[in-house]
CSV table of N, CA and C in Angstrom, one decimal:
chain,number,residue,atom,x,y,z
A,1,MET,N,-40.7,-1.0,14.8
A,1,MET,CA,-39.7,-1.4,13.8
A,1,MET,C,-38.4,-0.6,13.5
A,2,THR,N,-38.7,0.6,14.1
A,2,THR,CA,-37.6,1.5,14.2
A,2,THR,C,-36.5,1.5,14.9
A,3,ARG,N,-36.8,0.6,16.2
A,3,ARG,CA,-35.7,0.0,17.2
A,3,ARG,C,-34.6,-0.8,16.5
A,4,CYS,N,-35.3,-1.5,15.7
A,4,CYS,CA,-34.3,-2.6,15.2
A,4,CYS,C,-33.3,-1.9,14.1
A,5,PRO,N,-33.5,-1.3,13.3
A,5,PRO,CA,-32.5,-0.4,12.7
A,5,PRO,C,-31.6,0.3,13.2
A,6,SER,N,-32.1,0.9,14.2
A,6,SER,CA,-31.1,1.5,15.0
A,6,SER,C,-30.1,0.9,16.0
A,7,ARG,N,-30.5,-0.7,16.5
A,7,ARG,CA,-29.7,-1.4,16.8
A,7,ARG,C,-28.9,-1.9,15.9
A,8,TRP,N,-28.9,-2.4,14.8
A,8,TRP,CA,-28.1,-2.8,13.7
A,8,TRP,C,-27.2,-1.7,13.5
A,9,ILE,N,-27.6,-0.1,13.5
A,9,ILE,CA,-26.4,0.7,12.9
A,9,ILE,C,-25.4,1.0,14.2
A,10,THR,N,-26.1,0.6,15.5
A,10,THR,CA,-25.3,0.7,16.6
A,10,THR,C,-24.2,-0.4,16.7
A,11,ALA,N,-24.6,-1.5,16.2
A,11,ALA,CA,-23.7,-2.9,16.5
A,11,ALA,C,-22.7,-2.6,15.1
A,12,ALA,N,-23.2,-2.0,13.9
A,12,ALA,CA,-21.9,-1.6,12.9
A,12,ALA,C,-20.9,-0.9,13.3
A,13,LEU,N,-21.4,0.4,13.8
A,13,LEU,CA,-20.5,1.4,14.2
A,13,LEU,C,-19.8,0.7,15.3
A,14,LEU,N,-20.0,-0.2,16.1
A,14,LEU,CA,-19.1,-0.6,17.2
A,14,LEU,C,-18.2,-1.7,16.7
A,15,TRP,N,-18.7,-2.3,15.5
A,15,TRP,CA,-17.9,-3.1,14.8
A,15,TRP,C,-16.7,-2.5,14.3
A,16,LEU,N,-17.4,-1.3,13.8
A,16,LEU,CA,-16.2,-0.7,12.8
A,16,LEU,C,-15.2,0.0,13.7
A,17,ALA,N,-15.5,0.5,14.8
A,17,ALA,CA,-14.7,1.2,15.7
A,17,ALA,C,-13.8,0.0,16.3
A,18,PHE,N,-13.6,-1.1,16.5
A,18,PHE,CA,-13.0,-1.9,17.1
A,18,PHE,C,-12.2,-2.8,16.2
A,19,THR,N,-12.7,-3.0,15.3
A,19,THR,CA,-12.1,-3.8,14.4
A,19,THR,C,-10.7,-3.8,13.9
A,20,PRO,N,-10.4,-2.6,13.4
A,20,PRO,CA,-9.0,-2.0,13.0
A,20,PRO,C,-8.0,-2.0,14.1
A,21,ALA,N,-8.5,-1.7,15.5
A,21,ALA,CA,-7.5,-2.0,16.4
A,21,ALA,C,-7.3,-3.5,17.1
A,22,ALA,N,-8.4,-4.3,16.7
A,22,ALA,CA,-8.0,-5.6,16.8
A,22,ALA,C,-6.7,-6.5,16.4
A,23,GLY,N,-6.5,-6.1,15.0
A,23,GLY,CA,-5.7,-6.9,14.3
A,23,GLY,C,-4.7,-6.2,13.2
A,24,ALA,N,-5.2,-4.7,13.2
A,24,ALA,CA,-4.3,-4.3,12.0
A,24,ALA,C,-2.8,-3.9,12.5
A,25,GLU,N,-2.1,-4.7,11.4
A,25,GLU,CA,-0.6,-4.0,11.5
A,25,GLU,C,-0.4,-3.5,10.0
A,26,THR,N,0.8,-2.6,10.0
A,26,THR,CA,1.2,-2.3,8.6
A,26,THR,C,2.3,-3.4,8.2
A,27,LEU,N,2.4,-3.1,6.9
A,27,LEU,CA,3.2,-4.1,6.0
A,27,LEU,C,4.7,-3.9,6.8
A,28,ALA,N,5.1,-2.9,7.0
A,28,ALA,CA,6.7,-2.6,7.7
A,28,ALA,C,6.6,-3.4,8.9
A,29,ALA,N,5.6,-3.5,9.6
A,29,ALA,CA,5.8,-4.4,11.0
A,29,ALA,C,5.4,-5.6,10.9
A,30,THR,N,4.5,-6.1,10.2
A,30,THR,CA,4.7,-7.6,9.7
A,30,THR,C,5.8,-8.1,9.2
A,31,VAL,N,6.5,-7.5,8.0
A,31,VAL,CA,8.2,-8.0,7.7
A,31,VAL,C,8.8,-7.7,8.8
A,32,GLU,N,9.0,-7.1,10.0
A,32,GLU,CA,9.9,-6.6,10.8
A,32,GLU,C,9.7,-7.7,11.9
A,33,GLN,N,8.3,-8.0,12.2
A,33,GLN,CA,8.3,-8.9,13.0
A,33,GLN,C,8.2,-10.5,12.8
A,34,TRP,N,8.4,-10.7,11.8
A,34,TRP,CA,8.8,-12.2,11.0
A,34,TRP,C,10.3,-12.2,10.9
A,35,GLY,N,11.1,-11.1,11.0
A,35,GLY,CA,12.5,-11.4,10.7
A,35,GLY,C,12.8,-11.5,9.6
A,36,LEU,N,12.3,-10.7,8.6
A,36,LEU,CA,12.9,-10.8,6.9
A,36,LEU,C,13.7,-9.8,6.9
A,37,LEU,N,13.8,-8.5,7.6
A,37,LEU,CA,14.4,-7.6,7.3
A,37,LEU,C,16.0,-7.8,7.0
A,38,GLY,N,16.8,-7.2,6.1
A,38,GLY,CA,18.4,-7.7,6.1
A,38,GLY,C,18.4,-8.6,4.7
A,39,SER,N,19.6,-9.2,4.8
A,39,SER,CA,19.8,-10.3,3.7
A,39,SER,C,20.4,-11.0,3.9
A,40,TRP,N,19.6,-12.1,2.8
A,40,TRP,CA,19.6,-13.4,2.7
A,40,TRP,C,20.2,-14.3,1.7
A,41,ALA,N,21.0,-15.1,1.9
A,41,ALA,CA,21.7,-16.0,1.1
A,41,ALA,C,22.0,-17.3,1.6
A,42,VAL,N,22.0,-18.3,0.5
A,42,VAL,CA,22.3,-19.9,0.8
A,42,VAL,C,23.7,-19.7,1.5
A,43,ASP,N,24.7,-19.1,0.8
A,43,ASP,CA,26.3,-18.9,1.6
A,43,ASP,C,26.7,-17.6,1.7
A,44,CYS,N,26.6,-16.9,2.8
A,44,CYS,CA,26.7,-15.8,3.1
A,44,CYS,C,28.3,-15.3,2.7
A,45,ALA,N,29.2,-16.3,2.9
A,45,ALA,CA,30.6,-15.9,2.5
A,45,ALA,C,30.8,-15.9,0.9
A,46,ALA,N,30.1,-16.6,0.3
A,46,ALA,CA,30.0,-16.5,-1.7
A,46,ALA,C,29.7,-15.1,-2.0
A,47,ARG,N,30.3,-14.8,-3.2
A,47,ARG,CA,29.6,-13.6,-3.6
A,47,ARG,C,28.3,-14.1,-4.6
A,48,PRO,N,27.4,-13.1,-4.6
A,48,PRO,CA,26.5,-13.1,-5.2
A,48,PRO,C,26.4,-13.5,-6.6
A,49,ASP,N,25.9,-14.9,-7.2
A,49,ASP,CA,25.9,-15.2,-8.5
A,49,ASP,C,24.9,-16.0,-9.2
A,50,ARG,N,24.4,-15.8,-10.0
A,50,ARG,CA,23.1,-16.4,-10.7
A,50,ARG,C,23.1,-18.2,-10.6
A,51,ASP,N,24.5,-18.4,-10.7
A,51,ASP,CA,24.8,-20.0,-10.6
A,51,ASP,C,24.6,-20.7,-9.4
A,52,LYS,N,25.3,-20.0,-8.7
A,52,LYS,CA,25.5,-20.1,-7.1
A,52,LYS,C,24.8,-19.6,-6.2
A,53,GLY,N,23.9,-18.6,-6.0
A,53,GLY,CA,23.3,-18.2,-5.4
A,53,GLY,C,23.2,-16.6,-5.3
A,54,ALA,N,22.0,-16.2,-5.1
A,54,ALA,CA,21.8,-14.9,-5.2
A,54,ALA,C,22.0,-13.9,-3.8
A,55,ALA,N,21.9,-13.1,-3.5
A,55,ALA,CA,21.7,-12.4,-2.3
A,55,ALA,C,20.3,-11.7,-2.1
A,56,LEU,N,19.6,-12.0,-1.3
A,56,LEU,CA,18.1,-11.2,-0.9
A,56,LEU,C,18.1,-10.6,0.1
A,57,THR,N,17.5,-9.1,-0.4
A,57,THR,CA,17.6,-8.2,0.9
A,57,THR,C,16.2,-7.6,1.0
A,58,TYR,N,15.4,-7.5,2.2
A,58,TYR,CA,14.3,-6.8,2.2
A,58,TYR,C,14.9,-5.2,3.0
A,59,GLU,N,14.0,-4.4,2.6
A,59,GLU,CA,14.6,-3.3,3.7
A,59,GLU,C,13.1,-2.4,3.5
A,60,ILE,N,13.2,-1.4,4.6
A,60,ILE,CA,12.2,-0.7,4.9
A,60,ILE,C,12.6,0.8,4.5
A,61,ARG,N,11.9,1.4,3.6
A,61,ARG,CA,12.7,3.1,3.2
A,61,ARG,C,12.3,3.9,4.1
A,62,LYS,N,12.6,5.0,4.0
A,62,LYS,CA,12.2,6.1,4.8
A,62,LYS,C,10.9,6.6,4.9
A,63,ASP,N,10.6,6.5,3.2
A,63,ASP,CA,9.1,6.5,2.9
A,63,ASP,C,8.2,5.7,3.4
A,64,GLY,N,8.6,4.6,4.4
A,64,GLY,CA,7.6,3.6,4.7
A,64,GLY,C,7.3,1.9,3.8
A,65,ARG,N,8.0,2.5,2.5
A,65,ARG,CA,7.9,1.2,1.6
A,65,ARG,C,8.6,0.0,2.0
A,66,VAL,N,8.3,-0.9,1.9
A,66,VAL,CA,9.0,-2.4,2.1
A,66,VAL,C,9.7,-2.6,0.8
A,67,MET,N,10.9,-2.7,0.6
A,67,MET,CA,11.8,-3.0,-0.9
A,67,MET,C,12.2,-4.5,-0.7
A,68,TYR,N,12.1,-5.3,-2.0
A,68,TYR,CA,13.0,-6.7,-1.9
A,68,TYR,C,14.0,-6.2,-2.6
A,69,ARG,N,15.5,-6.8,-2.6
A,69,ARG,CA,16.3,-6.4,-3.5
A,69,ARG,C,17.1,-7.7,-3.9
A,70,ARG,N,16.9,-8.1,-5.5
A,70,ARG,CA,17.6,-9.2,-5.6
A,70,ARG,C,19.2,-8.9,-6.4
A,71,ASN,N,20.5,-9.5,-5.6
A,71,ASN,CA,21.5,-9.3,-6.6
A,71,ASN,C,22.0,-10.7,-6.9
A,72,PHE,N,22.3,-10.8,-8.0
A,72,PHE,CA,22.4,-12.2,-8.8
A,72,PHE,C,23.9,-11.7,-9.3
A,73,GLY,N,24.9,-10.9,-8.8
A,73,GLY,CA,26.3,-10.5,-9.3
A,73,GLY,C,26.1,-9.6,-10.5
A,74,GLU,N,26.0,-10.2,-11.6
A,74,GLU,CA,26.3,-9.4,-13.0
A,74,GLU,C,24.7,-8.7,-13.1
A,75,ALA,N,23.8,-9.2,-12.7
A,75,ALA,CA,22.2,-8.5,-12.7
A,75,ALA,C,21.7,-8.2,-11.2
A,76,LYS,N,20.9,-6.9,-11.2
A,76,LYS,CA,20.6,-6.6,-9.8
A,76,LYS,C,19.1,-6.2,-10.2
A,77,ASP,N,18.2,-6.2,-9.3
A,77,ASP,CA,16.5,-5.6,-9.3
A,77,ASP,C,16.3,-5.5,-7.9
A,78,GLU,N,15.4,-4.2,-8.1
A,78,GLU,CA,14.6,-3.7,-6.6
A,78,GLU,C,13.1,-3.8,-7.1
A,79,ASN,N,12.5,-4.4,-6.1
A,79,ASN,CA,10.9,-4.4,-6.7
A,79,ASN,C,10.1,-4.1,-5.0
A,80,GLU,N,8.9,-3.7,-5.4
A,80,GLU,CA,8.5,-3.3,-4.0
A,80,GLU,C,7.5,-4.4,-3.5
A,81,VAL,N,7.4,-4.9,-2.3
A,81,VAL,CA,6.4,-5.6,-1.5
A,81,VAL,C,5.3,-4.9,-1.3
A,82,VAL,N,4.1,-5.2,-1.8
A,82,VAL,CA,2.8,-4.9,-1.7
A,82,VAL,C,2.3,-5.6,-0.7
A,83,SER,N,2.3,-6.5,-0.1
A,83,SER,CA,1.4,-7.2,1.0
A,83,SER,C,2.4,-8.3,1.9
A,84,ALA,N,2.3,-8.6,3.0
A,84,ALA,CA,2.3,-9.4,4.0
A,84,ALA,C,1.5,-9.7,5.0
A,85,THR,N,1.0,-11.0,4.7
A,85,THR,CA,0.0,-11.4,5.6
A,85,THR,C,0.4,-13.1,6.3
A,86,VAL,N,-0.2,-13.4,7.1
A,86,VAL,CA,0.0,-14.4,7.6
A,86,VAL,C,-1.2,-15.3,7.6
A,87,GLY,N,-0.9,-16.4,7.0
A,87,GLY,CA,-2.2,-17.6,6.5
A,87,GLY,C,-2.7,-18.0,7.9
A,88,ALA,N,-3.7,-19.0,7.3
A,88,ALA,CA,-4.3,-19.3,8.6
A,88,ALA,C,-3.4,-20.7,9.2
A,89,GLU,N,-2.8,-21.3,8.4
A,89,GLU,CA,-2.0,-22.3,9.0
A,89,GLU,C,-0.7,-21.8,9.5
A,90,GLY,N,-0.5,-20.5,9.8
A,90,GLY,CA,0.8,-19.8,10.1
A,90,GLY,C,1.9,-19.7,9.1
A,91,PRO,N,1.8,-19.7,7.6
A,91,PRO,CA,3.0,-19.3,6.9
A,91,PRO,C,2.8,-17.7,6.7
A,92,LEU,N,3.9,-17.1,6.2
A,92,LEU,CA,3.9,-16.1,5.7
A,92,LEU,C,3.7,-15.8,4.4
A,93,ASN,N,2.6,-14.9,3.9
A,93,ASN,CA,2.8,-15.0,2.6
A,93,ASN,C,2.9,-13.6,2.1
A,94,VAL,N,4.0,-13.3,1.2
A,94,VAL,CA,4.5,-12.1,0.6
A,94,VAL,C,4.1,-12.0,-0.7
A,95,MET,N,3.5,-10.9,-1.2
A,95,MET,CA,3.6,-10.6,-2.2
A,95,MET,C,4.3,-9.2,-3.2
A,96,VAL,N,5.3,-9.5,-3.9
A,96,VAL,CA,6.1,-8.3,-4.2
A,96,VAL,C,5.7,-8.4,-5.8
A,97,TYR,N,5.5,-6.9,-6.1
A,97,TYR,CA,5.3,-6.1,-7.5
A,97,TYR,C,6.7,-6.3,-8.2
A,98,PHE,N,6.6,-7.2,-9.1
A,98,PHE,CA,7.9,-7.5,-9.9
A,98,PHE,C,7.5,-6.4,-11.2
A,99,ARG,N,8.3,-5.4,-11.5
A,99,ARG,CA,8.1,-4.6,-12.4
A,99,ARG,C,8.3,-5.2,-13.9
A,100,VAL,N,9.5,-5.8,-14.0
A,100,VAL,CA,9.8,-6.8,-15.1
A,100,VAL,C,10.2,-8.7,-14.5
A,101,LEU,N,9.3,-9.5,-14.9
A,101,LEU,CA,9.5,-10.6,-14.5
A,101,LEU,C,9.5,-11.8,-15.9
A,102,PRO,N,10.8,-11.9,-16.4
A,102,PRO,CA,10.8,-12.6,-17.7
A,102,PRO,C,10.1,-14.4,-17.6
A,103,LEU,N,8.9,-14.2,-17.6
A,103,LEU,CA,8.4,-15.7,-17.5
A,103,LEU,C,7.9,-16.1,-18.7
A,104,ALA,N,7.5,-17.2,-19.2
A,104,ALA,CA,7.0,-17.5,-20.6
A,104,ALA,C,5.5,-17.5,-20.3
A,105,ALA,N,4.9,-17.6,-19.1
A,105,ALA,CA,3.5,-17.9,-19.1
A,105,ALA,C,2.8,-16.4,-18.8
A,106,SER,N,1.6,-16.4,-19.2
A,106,SER,CA,0.7,-15.1,-19.2
A,106,SER,C,0.7,-14.6,-17.7
A,107,ASP,N,0.5,-15.6,-17.1
A,107,ASP,CA,0.3,-15.3,-15.5
A,107,ASP,C,1.8,-15.3,-14.7
A,108,ALA,N,2.0,-13.9,-14.2
A,108,ALA,CA,3.4,-13.7,-13.8
A,108,ALA,C,3.3,-13.8,-12.1
A,109,ARG,N,2.9,-14.8,-11.8
A,109,ARG,CA,2.7,-15.5,-10.5
A,109,ARG,C,3.9,-16.3,-9.9
A,110,VAL,N,4.7,-15.8,-8.9
A,110,VAL,CA,5.6,-16.8,-8.4
A,110,VAL,C,5.2,-17.1,-6.9
A,111,ARG,N,5.1,-18.1,-6.4
A,111,ARG,CA,4.6,-18.6,-4.7
A,111,ARG,C,5.9,-19.3,-4.5
A,112,SER,N,5.8,-18.4,-3.2
A,112,SER,CA,6.9,-18.8,-2.1
A,112,SER,C,6.4,-18.9,-0.6
A,113,ALA,N,7.0,-19.6,0.1
A,113,ALA,CA,6.5,-19.7,1.3
A,113,ALA,C,7.5,-19.7,2.5
A,114,THR,N,7.1,-18.8,3.6
A,114,THR,CA,8.2,-18.7,4.8
A,114,THR,C,7.7,-19.3,5.9
A,115,LEU,N,7.9,-20.3,6.9
A,115,LEU,CA,7.6,-20.2,8.1
A,115,LEU,C,8.3,-19.8,8.9
A,116,LYS,N,7.6,-19.6,10.1
A,116,LYS,CA,8.5,-18.7,11.2
A,116,LYS,C,8.5,-19.9,12.2
A,117,ALA,N,9.3,-20.1,12.8
A,117,ALA,CA,10.0,-21.0,13.6
A,117,ALA,C,9.2,-20.8,15.1
A,118,ARG,N,8.6,-21.6,15.9
A,118,ARG,CA,8.3,-20.8,17.2
A,118,ARG,C,9.1,-21.5,18.1
């Protein structure tokens, strides 16, 4: 009976050793790989405006944090991206921590989907 636990321990150690190397990417690497870095707008020639379209920017800070900036013209904010994962069916799921998000509901979650063209 003592041989089985040692096999399980060996298997567990091998699994732990190879699992991080198999698919671990940093948040910054995922955002960069998906081409999110830079500014986004419906009309890049137009000035940012709450009614006509905001300018949205993803950037990587020197400390490695990924930031999401929104420019609505008269109002601007900056929030940290806390995760970016690729879903099972291919969409990129980005989670941003909004320090202040004026929603009437008590659950302050906003869902947005991004698909990468292949």
